[in-house]
Short mmCIF file of C-alpha atoms in Angstrom, two decimals:
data_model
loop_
_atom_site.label_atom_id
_atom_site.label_comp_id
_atom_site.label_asym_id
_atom_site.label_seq_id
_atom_site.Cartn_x
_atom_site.Cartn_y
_atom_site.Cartn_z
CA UNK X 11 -8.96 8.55 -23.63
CA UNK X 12 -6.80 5.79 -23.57
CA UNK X 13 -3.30 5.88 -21.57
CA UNK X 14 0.10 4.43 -21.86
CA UNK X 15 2.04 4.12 -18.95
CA UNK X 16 6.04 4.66 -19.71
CA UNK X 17 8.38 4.06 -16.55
CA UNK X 18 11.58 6.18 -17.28
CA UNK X 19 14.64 4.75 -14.99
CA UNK X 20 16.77 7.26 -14.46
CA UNK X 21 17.89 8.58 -11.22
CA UNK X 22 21.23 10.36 -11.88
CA UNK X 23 19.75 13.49 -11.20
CA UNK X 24 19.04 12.42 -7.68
CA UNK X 25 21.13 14.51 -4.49
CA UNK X 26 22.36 12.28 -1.65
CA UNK X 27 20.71 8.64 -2.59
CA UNK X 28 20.25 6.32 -5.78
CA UNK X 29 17.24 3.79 -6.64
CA UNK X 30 14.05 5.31 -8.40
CA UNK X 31 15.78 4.00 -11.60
CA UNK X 32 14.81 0.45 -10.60
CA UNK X 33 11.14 1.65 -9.55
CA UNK X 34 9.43 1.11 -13.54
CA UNK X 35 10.27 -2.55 -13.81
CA UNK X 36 9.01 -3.48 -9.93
CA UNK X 37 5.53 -1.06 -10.80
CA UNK X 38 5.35 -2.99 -13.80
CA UNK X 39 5.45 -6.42 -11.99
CA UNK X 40 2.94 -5.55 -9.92
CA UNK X 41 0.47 -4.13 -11.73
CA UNK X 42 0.53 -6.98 -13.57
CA UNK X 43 0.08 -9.53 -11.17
CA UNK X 44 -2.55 -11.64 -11.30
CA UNK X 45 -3.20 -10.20 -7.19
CA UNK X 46 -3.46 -6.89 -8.71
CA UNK X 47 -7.50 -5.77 -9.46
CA UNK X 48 -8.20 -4.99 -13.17
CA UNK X 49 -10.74 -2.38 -11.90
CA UNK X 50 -10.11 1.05 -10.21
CA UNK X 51 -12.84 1.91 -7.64
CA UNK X 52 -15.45 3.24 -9.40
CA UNK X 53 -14.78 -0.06 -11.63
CA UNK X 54 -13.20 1.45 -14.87
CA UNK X 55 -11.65 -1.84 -16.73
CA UNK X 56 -8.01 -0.93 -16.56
CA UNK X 57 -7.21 -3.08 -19.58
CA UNK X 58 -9.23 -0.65 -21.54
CA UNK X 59 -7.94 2.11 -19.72
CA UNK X 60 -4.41 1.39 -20.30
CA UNK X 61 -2.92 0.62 -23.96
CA UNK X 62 0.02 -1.04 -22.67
CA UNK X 63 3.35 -0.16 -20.41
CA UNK X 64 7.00 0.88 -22.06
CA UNK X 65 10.02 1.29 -20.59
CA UNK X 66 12.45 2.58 -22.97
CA UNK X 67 15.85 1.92 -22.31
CA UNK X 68 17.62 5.59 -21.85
CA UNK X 69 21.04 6.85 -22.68
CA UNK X 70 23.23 7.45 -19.65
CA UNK X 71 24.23 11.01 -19.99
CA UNK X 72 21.67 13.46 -18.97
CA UNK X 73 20.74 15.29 -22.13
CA UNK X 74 20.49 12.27 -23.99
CA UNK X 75 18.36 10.85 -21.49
CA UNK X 76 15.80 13.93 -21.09
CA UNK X 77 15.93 13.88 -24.98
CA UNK X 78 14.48 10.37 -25.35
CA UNK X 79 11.97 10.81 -22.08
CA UNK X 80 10.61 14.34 -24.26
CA UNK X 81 10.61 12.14 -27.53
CA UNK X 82 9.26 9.21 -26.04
CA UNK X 83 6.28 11.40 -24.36
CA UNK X 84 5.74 13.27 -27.94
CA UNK X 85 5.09 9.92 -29.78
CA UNK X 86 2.59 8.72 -26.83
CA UNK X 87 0.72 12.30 -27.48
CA UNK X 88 0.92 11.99 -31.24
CA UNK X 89 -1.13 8.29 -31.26
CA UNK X 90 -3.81 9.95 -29.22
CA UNK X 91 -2.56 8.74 -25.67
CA UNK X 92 -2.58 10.34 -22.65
CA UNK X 93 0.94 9.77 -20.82
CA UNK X 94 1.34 8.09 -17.43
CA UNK X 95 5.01 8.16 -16.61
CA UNK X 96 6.86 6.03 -13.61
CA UNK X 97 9.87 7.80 -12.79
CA UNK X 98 12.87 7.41 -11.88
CA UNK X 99 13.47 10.56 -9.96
CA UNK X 100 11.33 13.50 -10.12
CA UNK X 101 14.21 15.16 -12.97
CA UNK X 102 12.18 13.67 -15.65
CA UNK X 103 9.10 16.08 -14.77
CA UNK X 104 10.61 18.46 -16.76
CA UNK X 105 11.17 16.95 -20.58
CA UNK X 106 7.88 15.32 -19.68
CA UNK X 107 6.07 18.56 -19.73
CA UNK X 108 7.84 19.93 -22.33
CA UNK X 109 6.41 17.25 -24.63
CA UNK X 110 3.07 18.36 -23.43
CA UNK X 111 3.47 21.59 -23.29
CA UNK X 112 4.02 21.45 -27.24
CA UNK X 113 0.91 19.17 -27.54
CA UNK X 114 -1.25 21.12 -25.34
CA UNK X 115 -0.12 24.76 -24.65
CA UNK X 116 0.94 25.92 -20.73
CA UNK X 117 -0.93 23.31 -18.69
CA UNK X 118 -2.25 23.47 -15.38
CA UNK X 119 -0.12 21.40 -13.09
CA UNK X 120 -1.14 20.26 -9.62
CA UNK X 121 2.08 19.09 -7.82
CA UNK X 122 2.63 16.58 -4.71
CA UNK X 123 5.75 17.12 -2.77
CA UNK X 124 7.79 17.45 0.34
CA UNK X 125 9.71 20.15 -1.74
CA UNK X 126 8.96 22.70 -4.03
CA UNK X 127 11.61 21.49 -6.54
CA UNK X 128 12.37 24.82 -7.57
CA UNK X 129 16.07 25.49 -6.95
CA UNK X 130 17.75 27.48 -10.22
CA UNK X 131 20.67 24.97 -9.75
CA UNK X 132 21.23 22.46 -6.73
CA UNK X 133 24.84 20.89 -6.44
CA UNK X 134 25.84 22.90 -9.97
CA UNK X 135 22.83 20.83 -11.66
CA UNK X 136 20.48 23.01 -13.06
CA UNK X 137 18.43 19.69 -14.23
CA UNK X 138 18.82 18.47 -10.97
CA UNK X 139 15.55 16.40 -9.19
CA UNK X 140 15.34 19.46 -6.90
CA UNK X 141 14.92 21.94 -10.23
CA UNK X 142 12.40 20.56 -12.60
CA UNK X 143 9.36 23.05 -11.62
CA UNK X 144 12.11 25.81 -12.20
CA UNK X 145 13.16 24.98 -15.19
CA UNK X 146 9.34 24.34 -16.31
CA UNK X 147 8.09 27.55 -15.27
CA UNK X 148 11.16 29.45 -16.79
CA UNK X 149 10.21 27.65 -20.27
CA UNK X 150 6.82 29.26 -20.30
CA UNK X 151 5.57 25.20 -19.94
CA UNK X 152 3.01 25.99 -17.27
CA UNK X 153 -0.23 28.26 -16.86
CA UNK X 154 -0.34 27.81 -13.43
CA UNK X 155 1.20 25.15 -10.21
CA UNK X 156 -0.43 24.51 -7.31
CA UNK X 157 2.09 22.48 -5.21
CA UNK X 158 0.97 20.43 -2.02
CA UNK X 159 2.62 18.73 1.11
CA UNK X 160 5.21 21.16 0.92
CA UNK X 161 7.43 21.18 4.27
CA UNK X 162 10.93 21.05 3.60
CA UNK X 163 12.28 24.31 2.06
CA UNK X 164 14.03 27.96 2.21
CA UNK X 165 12.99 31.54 2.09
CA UNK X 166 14.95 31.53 -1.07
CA UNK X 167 12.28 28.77 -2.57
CA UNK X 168 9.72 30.79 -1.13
CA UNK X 169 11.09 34.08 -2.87
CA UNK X 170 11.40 32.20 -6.50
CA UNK X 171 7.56 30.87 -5.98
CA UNK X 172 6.44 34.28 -5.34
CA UNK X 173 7.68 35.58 -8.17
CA UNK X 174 6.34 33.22 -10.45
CA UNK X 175 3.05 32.97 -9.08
CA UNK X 176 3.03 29.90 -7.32
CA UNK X 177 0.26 28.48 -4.86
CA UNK X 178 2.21 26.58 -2.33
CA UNK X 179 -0.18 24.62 0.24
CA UNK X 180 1.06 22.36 3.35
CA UNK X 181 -0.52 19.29 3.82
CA UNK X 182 -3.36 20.07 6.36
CA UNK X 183 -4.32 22.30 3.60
CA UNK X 184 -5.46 20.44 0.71
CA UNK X 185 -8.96 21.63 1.01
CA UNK X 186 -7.26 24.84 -0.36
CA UNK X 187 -6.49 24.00 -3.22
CA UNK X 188 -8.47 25.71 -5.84
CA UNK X 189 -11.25 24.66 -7.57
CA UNK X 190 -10.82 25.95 -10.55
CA UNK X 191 -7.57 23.86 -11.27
CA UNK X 192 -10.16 20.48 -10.99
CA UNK X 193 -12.52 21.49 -13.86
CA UNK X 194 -9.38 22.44 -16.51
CA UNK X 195 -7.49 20.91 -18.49
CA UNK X 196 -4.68 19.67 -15.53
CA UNK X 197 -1.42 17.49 -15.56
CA UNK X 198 -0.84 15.52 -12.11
CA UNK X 199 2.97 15.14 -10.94
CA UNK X 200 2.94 13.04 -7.59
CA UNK X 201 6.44 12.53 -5.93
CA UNK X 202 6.04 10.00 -3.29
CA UNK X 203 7.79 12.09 -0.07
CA UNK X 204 4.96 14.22 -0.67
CA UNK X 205 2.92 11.27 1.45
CA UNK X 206 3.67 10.80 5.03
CA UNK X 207 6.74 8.14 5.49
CA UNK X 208 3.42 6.13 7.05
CA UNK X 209 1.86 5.87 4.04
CA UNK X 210 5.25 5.70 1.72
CA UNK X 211 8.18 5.03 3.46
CA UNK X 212 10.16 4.05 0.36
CA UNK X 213 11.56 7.10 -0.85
CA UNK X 214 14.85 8.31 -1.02
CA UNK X 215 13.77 11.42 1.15
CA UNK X 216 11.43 10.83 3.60
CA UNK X 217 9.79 14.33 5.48
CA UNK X 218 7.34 13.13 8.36
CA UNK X 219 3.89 15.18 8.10
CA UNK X 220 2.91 14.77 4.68
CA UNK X 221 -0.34 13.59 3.08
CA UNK X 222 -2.34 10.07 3.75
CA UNK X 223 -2.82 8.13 0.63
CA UNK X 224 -6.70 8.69 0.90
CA UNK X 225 -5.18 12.66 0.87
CA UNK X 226 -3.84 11.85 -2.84
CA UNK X 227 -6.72 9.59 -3.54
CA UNK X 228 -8.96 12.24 -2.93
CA UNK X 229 -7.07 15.06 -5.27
CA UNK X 230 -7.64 13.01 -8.17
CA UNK X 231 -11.31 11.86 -7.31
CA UNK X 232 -11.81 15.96 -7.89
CA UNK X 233 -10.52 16.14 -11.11
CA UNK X 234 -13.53 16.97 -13.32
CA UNK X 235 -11.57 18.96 -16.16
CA UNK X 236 -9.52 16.13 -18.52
CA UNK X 237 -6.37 14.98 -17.43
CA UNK X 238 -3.84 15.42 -20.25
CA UNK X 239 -0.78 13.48 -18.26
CA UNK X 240 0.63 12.74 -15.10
CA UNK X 241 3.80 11.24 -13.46
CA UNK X 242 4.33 9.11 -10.39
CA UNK X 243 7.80 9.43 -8.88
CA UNK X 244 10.82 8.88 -6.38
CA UNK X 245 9.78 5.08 -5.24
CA UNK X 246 13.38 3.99 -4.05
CA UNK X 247 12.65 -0.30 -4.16
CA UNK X 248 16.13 -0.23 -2.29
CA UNK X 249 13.92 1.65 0.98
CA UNK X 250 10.88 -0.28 0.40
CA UNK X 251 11.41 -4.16 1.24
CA UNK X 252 7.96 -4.86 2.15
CA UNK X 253 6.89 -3.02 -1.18
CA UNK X 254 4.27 -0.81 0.47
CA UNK X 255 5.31 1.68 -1.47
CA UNK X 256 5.31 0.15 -4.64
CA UNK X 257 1.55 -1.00 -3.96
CA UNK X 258 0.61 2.67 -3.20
CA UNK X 259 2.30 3.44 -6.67
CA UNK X 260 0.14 0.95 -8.10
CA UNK X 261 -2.95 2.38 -6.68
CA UNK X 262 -2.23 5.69 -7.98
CA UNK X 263 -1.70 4.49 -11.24
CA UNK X 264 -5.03 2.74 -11.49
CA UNK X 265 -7.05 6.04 -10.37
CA UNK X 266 -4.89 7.99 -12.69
CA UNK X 267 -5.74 6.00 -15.65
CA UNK X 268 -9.10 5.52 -14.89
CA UNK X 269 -9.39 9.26 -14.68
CA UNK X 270 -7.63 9.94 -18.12
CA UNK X 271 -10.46 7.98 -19.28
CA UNK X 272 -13.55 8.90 -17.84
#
């Protein structure tokens, strides 16, 4: 299958520190360098891979904004794409999966991460960038999460992913994660602090201990099941001036595409 990538910048649901809204356009540039490889590793042609790379320009008031990202993600799904999204902070998760949770059914998400993301409200925000996975798993949008790299949260977070059933692994622990979730149908949500501030330092929330790139790499080599989406987000170009971040993005992107279509 055939992807189109869609970077969404918005970052007004972000806590503490702006930028992922100027992440899409900088991804974009570089994946479309002429430096940039049109292969991914196991040499899928990108170009075939990937149908082309929107960035629709979103209203500035929250429900407007998750409006367009759900609508935007239903009309990739309805011309037989699978969606790559570029976020923009990790708030757009949420009408992301809705639109593929009304394509697909509950979906089988594997989630990268510093943080769980699953506060009920943070700073009165219930669509907050620290809620999305609550508000996904409330909607009856997921079968089952498995989130990884997860080192900065609360008994409280604990208490809400034991009640809805969630696997929560650290990063030393990503041979844990279970095999069935590979060989399904599986949607991939990466948020960049979930890497070690070695391997992505520009985030808006670095956590020290996280996952290598090869770590991530890895995940998605073991993805045998199809690959109905995924999202890449929380690059902050603003903490990133060397743009090894951004170039980490871009490999992501390529594996991710070149998994939707093998």
């Amino acid at each position: 299958m055939r992807t189109r990538i869609m970077g969404f910048e918005w970052d007004a649901s972000s806590s503490h520190s702006r930028g992922p809204a100027l992440a899409p356009s900088v991804v974009k540039r570089l994946l479309r360098s002429e430096a940039s490889s049109a292969f991914s590793i196991d040499l899928v042609d990108l170009r075939a891979a990937i149908e082309d790379y929107i960035i629709p320009d979103l209203p500035e008031d929250g429900e407007g904004a998750r409006a367009l990202i759900e609508k935007t993600i239903g009309d990739c799904l309805a011309g037989g794409l699978a969606p790559l999204s570029i976020g923009g902070d990790h708030s757009v998760t949420y009408p992301i999966l809705k639109a593929v949770a009304a394509k697909h059914g509950p979906v089988n998400v594997l989630h990268i991460d510093a943080h769980p993301d699953l506060y009920e409200e943070y700073e009165g925000d219930p669509f907050s960038h620290a809620c999305p996975f609550a508000r996904c798993l409330e909607g009856g949008l997921i079968k089952s999460l498995v989130q990884v790299g997860i080192r900065c949260w609360d008994p409280n977070l604990r208490d809400f992913a034991d009640r809805h059933g969630v696997t929560i692994l650290r990063a030393d622990q990503t041979g844990d994660v279970p095999a069935a979730i590979f060989t399904e149908p599986l949607y991939m949500s990466i948020d960049l602090d979930g890497l070690d501030p070695a391997f992505a330092p520009g985030v808006s929330h670095p956590e020290p201990g996280g996952l290598s790139t090869l770590d991530v790499l890895t995940m998605i080599r073991r993805i045998k099941g199809p690959l109905v989406g995924a999202d890449v987000v929380e690059l902050n170009p603003e903490r990133d001036p060397n743009m090894a971040t951004a170039r980490v993005v871009v490999r992501l992107v390529k594996e991710l595409a070149a998994t939707i279509a093998s």
